[in-house]
């Protein structure tokens, strides 16, 4: 009975999280566009699926993703091998990004832009190799970002200097990068971090900061995602300049 | 939709989610087995957790595909359609104010999709744990969602007016730098992080449809060049709104202390 109540509660929480979208879409459809809601049954089933999905995700987060991220952070900290930790950080950043569906979509779009702007030849082959190069660039930049972020946690450097340095890098690159790439580069910062990467990387950072003496999990543990959204901008503009 | 079709689609979504998670699982278990060489504590629970996350994401994506994405994308197309926009223009000439419903839609869809974003929920739960409750799960989510809402509405305004993207981004950076000096130190890393967590599963598809719809229909814009940039707005503005949230909380606490002493 108790578990049943708990499940019911978390289903209700998920429904509440979803309610704003339902209201917004309902409002615009009925009052602004003045059209009926089509396929009411489909929508009800879809909403049910989203609610079930969100509930399972939050359960899994607390059971699987958070504990494994933290226990690996503790294990690396007690093993004391910086090289392996940094290699793990790179692998995690690179591996989770290179196959990210949102990134694949953006890279394909970017290849179309490049072909239209006559940066590359307008052929299937040229577009594919351009898109693949872009994906690799972004994945390497995210790997580099997590390495840098982990290194920062270990050293205890304040985050703002690194981020502001990154901003200056973005601004300088914007001056030199070809115009077509700028929009894509700015967007690529946002698409790299997926729903599974974020909790893992956050747990890793917080776990590291709490297992190293003298680090505060709040000021030092967060910030890995910030690096992962900043470096792709710089690297992608660099890619646009080289190609 | 036919039930068999639905089960079929769900099955394929699960398969593709498994495919996406495979590299992550390989890295984690590879390092655990060959480098750390320690048994994973509570292995069974962790594997169950992974399965929950997989199934949860698959249900979540399939539900969005079945219910909200088609309607939301169609809506973005209809709202940006010239025949709808021209209803408000008396002399048939377009100015930026004719797009008022688009700005409101951008704001509302930015806010509501961010509230439902699972990765933001994850970060909010963690921040709440780490700060021993002083950062509220809902406080953070609403602060981030407001940032995304303002960012996307402004991004839409940029597409309508055709002003260069980097003006906004560089100004935003300057603002973030100034705010960093004044914000409470504890929030800074979390605020920078919240820029990256806002845009994933729910927000990106709807926002991309909105940007593409606008860039296609606004005269003088090219979908290839002007359709990009909304995500950048959605990742920049939450940084400011989260720092503002901490500044306001700090200010309120200080005022409360003053009145009690």
Coordinates of N, CA, C and O in Angstrom, one line a residue, chain B residues 81-212:
Chain B
X81 N 2.7 31.6 -40.1 CA 2.2 31.7 -41.5 C 1.8 33.1 -41.8 O 1.1 33.7 -41.0
X82 N 2.2 33.7 -43.0 CA 1.8 35.0 -43.3 C 0.3 35.3 -43.3 O -0.1 36.4 -42.9
X83 N -0.5 34.3 -43.6 CA -1.9 34.6 -43.7 C -2.5 34.8 -42.2 O -3.4 35.5 -42.0
X84 N -1.8 34.2 -41.2 CA -2.2 34.4 -39.8 C -1.7 35.8 -39.4 O -2.4 36.6 -38.8
X85 N -0.4 36.0 -39.7 CA 0.2 37.2 -39.3 C -0.5 38.5 -39.8 O -0.7 39.5 -39.2
X86 N -0.9 38.4 -41.1 CA -1.5 39.5 -41.8 C -2.9 39.9 -41.3 O -3.3 41.0 -41.5
X87 N -3.5 39.0 -40.5 CA -4.8 39.3 -39.9 C -4.7 40.6 -39.1 O -5.7 41.4 -39.0
X88 N -3.6 40.8 -38.4 CA -3.4 42.0 -37.6 C -2.9 43.2 -38.3 O -2.9 44.3 -37.8
X89 N -2.4 43.0 -39.5 CA -1.9 44.2 -40.3 C -2.9 44.8 -41.1 O -3.5 44.3 -42.0
X90 N -3.2 46.1 -40.8 CA -4.3 46.8 -41.5 C -4.0 47.1 -42.9 O -4.8 47.0 -43.8
X91 N -2.8 47.6 -43.2 CA -2.4 48.0 -44.5 C -1.6 47.0 -45.3 O -1.1 47.3 -46.3
X92 N -1.6 45.8 -44.8 CA -0.9 44.7 -45.5 C 0.6 44.8 -45.4 O 1.3 44.1 -46.0
X93 N 1.1 45.8 -44.6 CA 2.5 45.9 -44.4 C 2.9 45.3 -43.1 O 2.2 45.5 -42.1
X94 N 4.0 44.5 -43.1 CA 4.4 43.8 -41.9 C 5.3 44.7 -41.1 O 6.3 45.3 -41.6
X95 N 5.1 44.8 -39.8 CA 6.2 45.3 -38.9 C 6.4 44.3 -37.8 O 5.6 43.3 -37.7
X96 N 7.3 44.6 -36.9 CA 7.7 43.6 -35.9 C 6.5 43.3 -35.0 O 6.4 42.2 -34.4
X97 N 5.6 44.2 -34.8 CA 4.6 44.0 -33.8 C 3.5 43.1 -34.3 O 2.8 42.5 -33.5
X98 N 3.4 42.9 -35.6 CA 2.5 41.9 -36.1 C 2.7 40.5 -35.7 O 1.9 39.6 -35.7
X99 N 3.9 40.3 -35.2 CA 4.3 38.9 -34.7 C 4.1 38.7 -33.2 O 4.7 37.9 -32.6
X100 N 3.2 39.6 -32.6 CA 3.0 39.6 -31.2 C 2.7 38.2 -30.6 O 3.2 37.7 -29.6
X101 N 1.8 37.4 -31.4 CA 1.4 36.1 -30.9 C 2.6 35.2 -30.9 O 2.7 34.3 -30.1
X102 N 3.5 35.4 -31.9 CA 4.7 34.5 -32.0 C 5.6 34.7 -30.8 O 6.1 33.8 -30.2
X103 N 5.7 36.0 -30.4 CA 6.6 36.2 -29.2 C 6.0 35.6 -27.9 O 6.7 34.9 -27.1
X104 N 4.7 35.7 -27.8 CA 4.0 35.1 -26.6 C 4.1 33.6 -26.7 O 4.4 33.0 -25.7
X105 N 3.9 33.0 -27.9 CA 4.1 31.6 -28.0 C 5.5 31.2 -27.7 O 5.7 30.2 -26.9
X106 N 6.5 31.9 -28.2 CA 7.9 31.6 -27.9 C 8.1 31.6 -26.4 O 8.8 30.7 -25.8
X107 N 7.6 32.6 -25.7 CA 7.8 32.8 -24.3 C 7.2 31.6 -23.6 O 7.8 30.9 -22.7
X108 N 5.9 31.3 -23.9 CA 5.1 30.3 -23.2 C 5.7 28.9 -23.5 O 5.8 28.1 -22.6
X109 N 6.1 28.6 -24.7 CA 6.6 27.3 -25.0 C 8.0 27.1 -24.4 O 8.4 26.0 -24.0
X110 N 8.8 28.2 -24.4 CA 10.1 28.1 -23.7 C 10.0 27.8 -22.3 O 10.6 26.9 -21.7
X111 N 9.0 28.5 -21.6 CA 8.8 28.2 -20.2 C 8.3 26.8 -19.9 O 8.9 26.1 -19.1
X112 N 7.3 26.4 -20.6 CA 6.6 25.2 -20.3 C 7.5 23.9 -20.6 O 7.5 23.0 -19.9
X113 N 8.2 24.0 -21.8 CA 9.0 22.8 -22.1 C 10.2 22.7 -21.1 O 10.6 21.6 -20.8
X114 N 10.7 23.8 -20.6 CA 11.8 23.8 -19.7 C 11.4 23.2 -18.4 O 12.2 22.4 -17.8
X115 N 10.2 23.5 -17.9 CA 9.7 22.9 -16.7 C 9.6 21.3 -16.8 O 9.9 20.6 -15.9
X116 N 9.3 20.8 -18.0 CA 9.2 19.4 -18.2 C 10.5 18.7 -18.6 O 10.6 17.5 -18.8
X117 N 11.6 19.5 -18.7 CA 12.9 19.0 -19.2 C 13.5 18.1 -18.1 O 13.8 18.5 -17.0
X118 N 13.7 16.8 -18.4 CA 14.2 15.8 -17.4 C 15.6 16.2 -16.9 O 15.9 16.0 -15.7
X119 N 16.5 16.7 -17.8 CA 17.9 16.9 -17.3 C 17.9 18.1 -16.3 O 18.8 18.1 -15.4
X120 N 17.0 19.1 -16.5 CA 17.0 20.2 -15.6 C 16.5 19.7 -14.2 O 17.0 20.0 -13.2
X121 N 15.5 18.8 -14.3 CA 15.0 18.2 -13.0 C 16.1 17.5 -12.3 O 16.3 17.6 -11.1
X122 N 17.0 16.7 -13.0 CA 18.1 16.0 -12.4 C 19.0 17.0 -11.7 O 19.4 16.7 -10.6
X123 N 19.4 18.1 -12.4 CA 20.3 19.0 -11.8 C 19.7 19.7 -10.6 O 20.4 19.9 -9.6
X124 N 18.4 20.0 -10.7 CA 17.7 20.6 -9.6 C 17.7 19.7 -8.4 O 17.9 20.2 -7.2
X125 N 17.4 18.4 -8.6 CA 17.4 17.5 -7.4 C 18.8 17.5 -6.8 O 18.9 17.5 -5.6
X126 N 19.8 17.4 -7.6 CA 21.2 17.3 -7.1 C 21.6 18.6 -6.3 O 22.1 18.6 -5.3
X127 N 21.2 19.7 -6.9 CA 21.5 21.0 -6.3 C 20.8 21.2 -5.0 O 21.4 21.7 -4.0
X128 N 19.6 20.7 -4.9 CA 18.8 20.7 -3.7 C 19.5 19.8 -2.6 O 19.7 20.3 -1.4
X129 N 20.0 18.6 -3.0 CA 20.7 17.8 -2.0 C 22.0 18.4 -1.5 O 22.2 18.5 -0.3
X130 N 22.8 18.9 -2.5 CA 24.1 19.4 -2.1 C 24.0 20.7 -1.3 O 24.8 20.9 -0.4
X131 N 23.0 21.5 -1.6 CA 22.9 22.8 -0.8 C 22.1 22.6 0.5 O 21.7 23.5 1.1
X132 N 21.8 21.3 0.8 CA 21.0 21.0 2.0 C 19.7 21.7 2.1 O 19.3 22.2 3.1
X133 N 19.1 21.8 0.9 CA 17.7 22.4 0.8 C 17.6 23.8 0.6 O 16.5 24.4 0.4
X134 N 18.8 24.6 0.7 CA 18.7 26.0 0.6 C 18.3 26.5 -0.9 O 17.8 27.6 -1.1
X135 N 18.7 25.6 -1.9 CA 18.2 25.9 -3.2 C 17.0 25.0 -3.5 O 17.1 23.8 -3.5
X136 N 15.9 25.6 -3.7 CA 14.7 24.8 -3.9 C 14.6 24.2 -5.3 O 15.1 24.9 -6.2
X137 N 14.1 23.0 -5.4 CA 13.9 22.4 -6.7 C 13.1 23.2 -7.6 O 13.4 23.5 -8.7
X138 N 11.9 23.7 -7.1 CA 11.0 24.5 -7.9 C 11.6 25.9 -8.1 O 11.4 26.5 -9.2
X139 N 12.2 26.5 -7.1 CA 12.8 27.8 -7.3 C 13.8 27.8 -8.5 O 13.7 28.6 -9.4
X140 N 14.7 26.8 -8.5 CA 15.7 26.7 -9.6 C 15.0 26.5 -10.9 O 15.3 27.1 -11.9
X141 N 14.0 25.5 -10.9 CA 13.4 25.2 -12.2 C 12.6 26.4 -12.8 O 12.7 26.7 -14.0
X142 N 12.0 27.2 -11.9 CA 11.2 28.3 -12.4 C 12.2 29.4 -12.9 O 12.0 30.0 -13.9
X143 N 13.3 29.6 -12.1 CA 14.3 30.6 -12.6 C 14.8 30.3 -13.9 O 14.9 31.1 -14.8
X144 N 15.2 29.0 -14.1 CA 15.7 28.6 -15.4 C 14.7 28.7 -16.5 O 15.0 29.2 -17.6
X145 N 13.4 28.3 -16.2 CA 12.4 28.3 -17.2 C 12.1 29.8 -17.7 O 11.9 30.0 -18.8
X146 N 12.1 30.7 -16.7 CA 11.9 32.1 -17.1 C 13.1 32.6 -18.0 O 12.8 33.3 -19.0
X147 N 14.3 32.2 -17.7 CA 15.4 32.6 -18.5 C 15.3 32.1 -19.9 O 15.4 32.8 -20.9
X148 N 14.9 30.8 -20.1 CA 14.7 30.2 -21.4 C 13.5 31.0 -22.1 O 13.7 31.3 -23.3
X149 N 12.5 31.3 -21.4 CA 11.3 31.9 -22.0 C 11.7 33.3 -22.6 O 11.4 33.6 -23.7
X150 N 12.4 34.1 -21.7 CA 12.8 35.4 -22.2 C 13.8 35.3 -23.4 O 13.7 36.0 -24.4
X151 N 14.7 34.3 -23.2 CA 15.7 34.1 -24.3 C 15.1 33.8 -25.6 O 15.4 34.4 -26.6
X152 N 14.2 32.8 -25.6 CA 13.6 32.4 -26.9 C 12.7 33.5 -27.5 O 12.7 33.8 -28.7
X153 N 12.0 34.2 -26.6 CA 11.2 35.4 -27.1 C 12.1 36.4 -27.8 O 11.8 36.9 -28.9
X154 N 13.2 36.7 -27.2 CA 14.1 37.7 -27.7 C 14.8 37.1 -29.0 O 15.0 37.8 -30.0
X155 N 15.0 35.8 -29.0 CA 15.6 35.2 -30.2 C 14.7 35.3 -31.4 O 15.1 35.4 -32.5
X156 N 13.4 35.1 -31.1 CA 12.4 35.2 -32.2 C 12.3 36.6 -32.7 O 12.2 36.9 -33.9
X157 N 12.4 37.6 -31.8 CA 12.4 39.0 -32.1 C 13.6 39.3 -33.1 O 13.5 40.0 -34.0
X158 N 14.7 38.7 -32.7 CA 15.9 38.8 -33.6 C 15.7 38.3 -35.0 O 16.0 39.0 -36.0
X159 N 15.0 37.1 -35.1 CA 14.8 36.6 -36.5 C 13.8 37.5 -37.2 O 14.0 37.8 -38.4
X160 N 12.8 38.0 -36.5 CA 11.8 38.9 -37.2 C 12.5 40.2 -37.7 O 12.3 40.7 -38.8
X161 N 13.4 40.8 -36.8 CA 14.0 42.1 -37.2 C 15.3 41.9 -38.0 O 15.7 42.8 -38.6
X162 N 15.8 40.7 -38.0 CA 17.0 40.4 -38.8 C 18.3 41.1 -38.3 O 19.2 41.3 -39.0
X163 N 18.3 41.4 -37.0 CA 19.6 41.9 -36.4 C 20.6 40.8 -36.2 O 20.2 39.7 -36.0
X164 N 21.9 41.1 -36.3 CA 22.9 40.1 -36.1 C 22.9 39.4 -34.8 O 22.7 40.0 -33.7
X165 N 23.1 38.1 -34.8 CA 23.0 37.2 -33.6 C 24.1 37.6 -32.6 O 23.8 37.7 -31.4
X166 N 25.3 38.0 -33.1 CA 26.4 38.1 -32.1 C 26.2 39.4 -31.3 O 26.7 39.5 -30.2
X167 N 25.4 40.4 -31.8 CA 25.2 41.6 -30.9 C 24.5 41.1 -29.6 O 25.0 41.5 -28.5
X168 N 23.5 40.3 -29.7 CA 22.8 39.9 -28.5 C 23.7 39.0 -27.6 O 23.7 39.1 -26.4
X169 N 24.4 38.1 -28.3 CA 25.2 37.1 -27.5 C 26.3 37.8 -26.8 O 26.5 37.6 -25.6
X170 N 27.0 38.7 -27.5 CA 28.1 39.4 -26.8 C 27.6 40.3 -25.7 O 28.2 40.4 -24.6
X171 N 26.5 41.0 -25.9 CA 25.9 41.9 -24.9 C 25.5 41.0 -23.7 O 25.8 41.3 -22.5
X172 N 24.9 39.8 -24.0 CA 24.6 38.9 -22.9 C 25.8 38.5 -22.1 O 25.8 38.4 -20.9
X173 N 26.9 38.2 -22.8 CA 28.1 37.8 -22.1 C 28.6 38.9 -21.2 O 29.0 38.7 -20.0
X174 N 28.6 40.2 -21.7 CA 29.0 41.3 -20.8 C 28.2 41.4 -19.6 O 28.6 41.5 -18.4
X175 N 26.9 41.2 -19.8 CA 25.9 41.2 -18.6 C 26.3 40.1 -17.6 O 26.3 40.3 -16.4
X176 N 26.5 38.8 -18.2 CA 26.8 37.7 -17.3 C 28.1 38.0 -16.5 O 28.2 37.8 -15.3
X177 N 29.1 38.6 -17.1 CA 30.4 38.9 -16.4 C 30.1 39.9 -15.3 O 30.6 39.7 -14.2
X178 N 29.4 41.0 -15.6 CA 29.1 42.0 -14.5 C 28.3 41.3 -13.4 O 28.7 41.5 -12.2
X179 N 27.3 40.5 -13.8 CA 26.5 39.9 -12.7 C 27.3 38.9 -11.9 O 27.1 38.8 -10.7
X180 N 28.3 38.2 -12.5 CA 29.1 37.3 -11.8 C 29.8 37.9 -10.6 O 30.0 37.3 -9.5
X181 N 30.3 39.2 -10.7 CA 31.0 39.9 -9.6 C 30.0 40.1 -8.4 O 30.5 40.3 -7.3
X182 N 28.7 40.3 -8.7 CA 27.8 40.7 -7.7 C 27.0 39.5 -7.1 O 26.4 39.6 -6.0
X183 N 26.9 38.4 -7.8 CA 26.1 37.3 -7.4 C 26.8 36.5 -6.2 O 28.0 36.5 -6.1
X184 N 26.0 35.8 -5.3 CA 26.6 35.0 -4.3 C 27.5 33.9 -4.9 O 27.1 33.3 -5.9
X185 N 28.7 33.7 -4.3 CA 29.7 32.8 -4.8 C 29.1 31.4 -5.0 O 29.5 30.7 -5.9
X186 N 28.2 31.0 -4.1 CA 27.7 29.6 -4.1 C 27.0 29.3 -5.4 O 26.9 28.1 -5.8
X187 N 26.3 30.3 -6.0 CA 25.4 30.0 -7.1 C 26.2 29.9 -8.4 O 25.6 29.4 -9.4
X188 N 27.4 30.5 -8.5 CA 28.0 30.8 -9.8 C 28.1 29.6 -10.7 O 27.7 29.5 -11.8
X189 N 28.7 28.5 -10.1 CA 28.9 27.3 -11.0 C 27.6 26.7 -11.4 O 27.4 26.3 -12.6
X190 N 26.6 26.7 -10.5 CA 25.3 26.1 -10.9 C 24.6 27.0 -11.9 O 24.0 26.4 -12.9
X191 N 24.8 28.3 -11.8 CA 24.2 29.2 -12.8 C 24.8 28.9 -14.2 O 24.1 28.8 -15.2
X192 N 26.1 28.8 -14.3 CA 26.7 28.5 -15.6 C 26.3 27.2 -16.1 O 26.1 27.0 -17.3
X193 N 26.1 26.2 -15.2 CA 25.6 24.9 -15.7 C 24.2 25.0 -16.2 O 23.9 24.3 -17.2
X194 N 23.4 25.8 -15.6 CA 22.0 25.8 -16.0 C 21.8 26.3 -17.5 O 20.7 26.0 -18.1
X195 N 22.8 27.0 -18.0 CA 22.7 27.3 -19.5 C 22.7 26.0 -20.3 O 22.0 26.0 -21.3
X196 N 23.5 25.0 -19.9 CA 23.6 23.8 -20.8 C 22.5 22.8 -20.6 O 22.3 22.0 -21.5
X197 N 21.9 22.8 -19.5 CA 20.9 21.7 -19.2 C 19.5 22.0 -19.8 O 18.7 21.1 -19.8
X198 N 19.3 23.2 -20.2 CA 17.9 23.6 -20.5 C 17.5 23.0 -21.8 O 16.3 22.7 -22.0
X199 N 18.4 22.8 -22.7 CA 18.0 22.5 -24.1 C 18.3 21.0 -24.4 O 19.4 20.7 -24.8
X200 N 17.4 20.1 -24.2 CA 17.6 18.8 -24.7 C 16.3 18.3 -25.3 O 15.7 18.9 -26.1
X201 N 15.8 17.2 -24.7 CA 14.7 16.4 -25.4 C 13.5 17.2 -25.7 O 12.9 17.0 -26.8
X202 N 13.0 18.0 -24.8 CA 11.7 18.6 -25.0 C 11.8 19.9 -25.8 O 11.0 20.2 -26.7
X203 N 12.7 20.7 -25.4 CA 12.8 22.1 -25.9 C 13.3 22.1 -27.3 O 12.7 22.8 -28.2
X204 N 14.4 21.4 -27.7 CA 15.0 21.6 -29.0 C 14.1 21.4 -30.1 O 14.0 22.2 -31.0
X205 N 13.3 20.2 -30.2 CA 12.5 20.0 -31.4 C 11.4 21.1 -31.6 O 11.3 21.6 -32.7
X206 N 10.8 21.6 -30.6 CA 9.7 22.6 -30.7 C 10.3 23.9 -31.1 O 9.8 24.6 -32.0
X207 N 11.4 24.3 -30.4 CA 12.1 25.6 -30.7 C 12.7 25.6 -32.1 O 12.6 26.6 -32.8
X208 N 13.2 24.5 -32.5 CA 13.8 24.4 -33.9 C 12.7 24.6 -34.9 O 12.9 25.3 -35.9
X209 N 11.5 24.0 -34.7 CA 10.4 24.1 -35.6 C 9.9 25.6 -35.7 O 9.6 26.1 -36.7
X210 N 10.0 26.3 -34.5 CA 9.6 27.7 -34.5 C 10.6 28.5 -35.3 O 10.2 29.4 -36.1
X211 N 11.9 28.3 -35.0 CA 12.9 29.1 -35.7 C 12.8 28.9 -37.2 O 12.9 29.8 -38.0
X212 N 12.7 27.6 -37.6 CA 12.7 27.3 -39.0 C 11.4 27.9 -39.7 O 11.5 28.5 -40.8

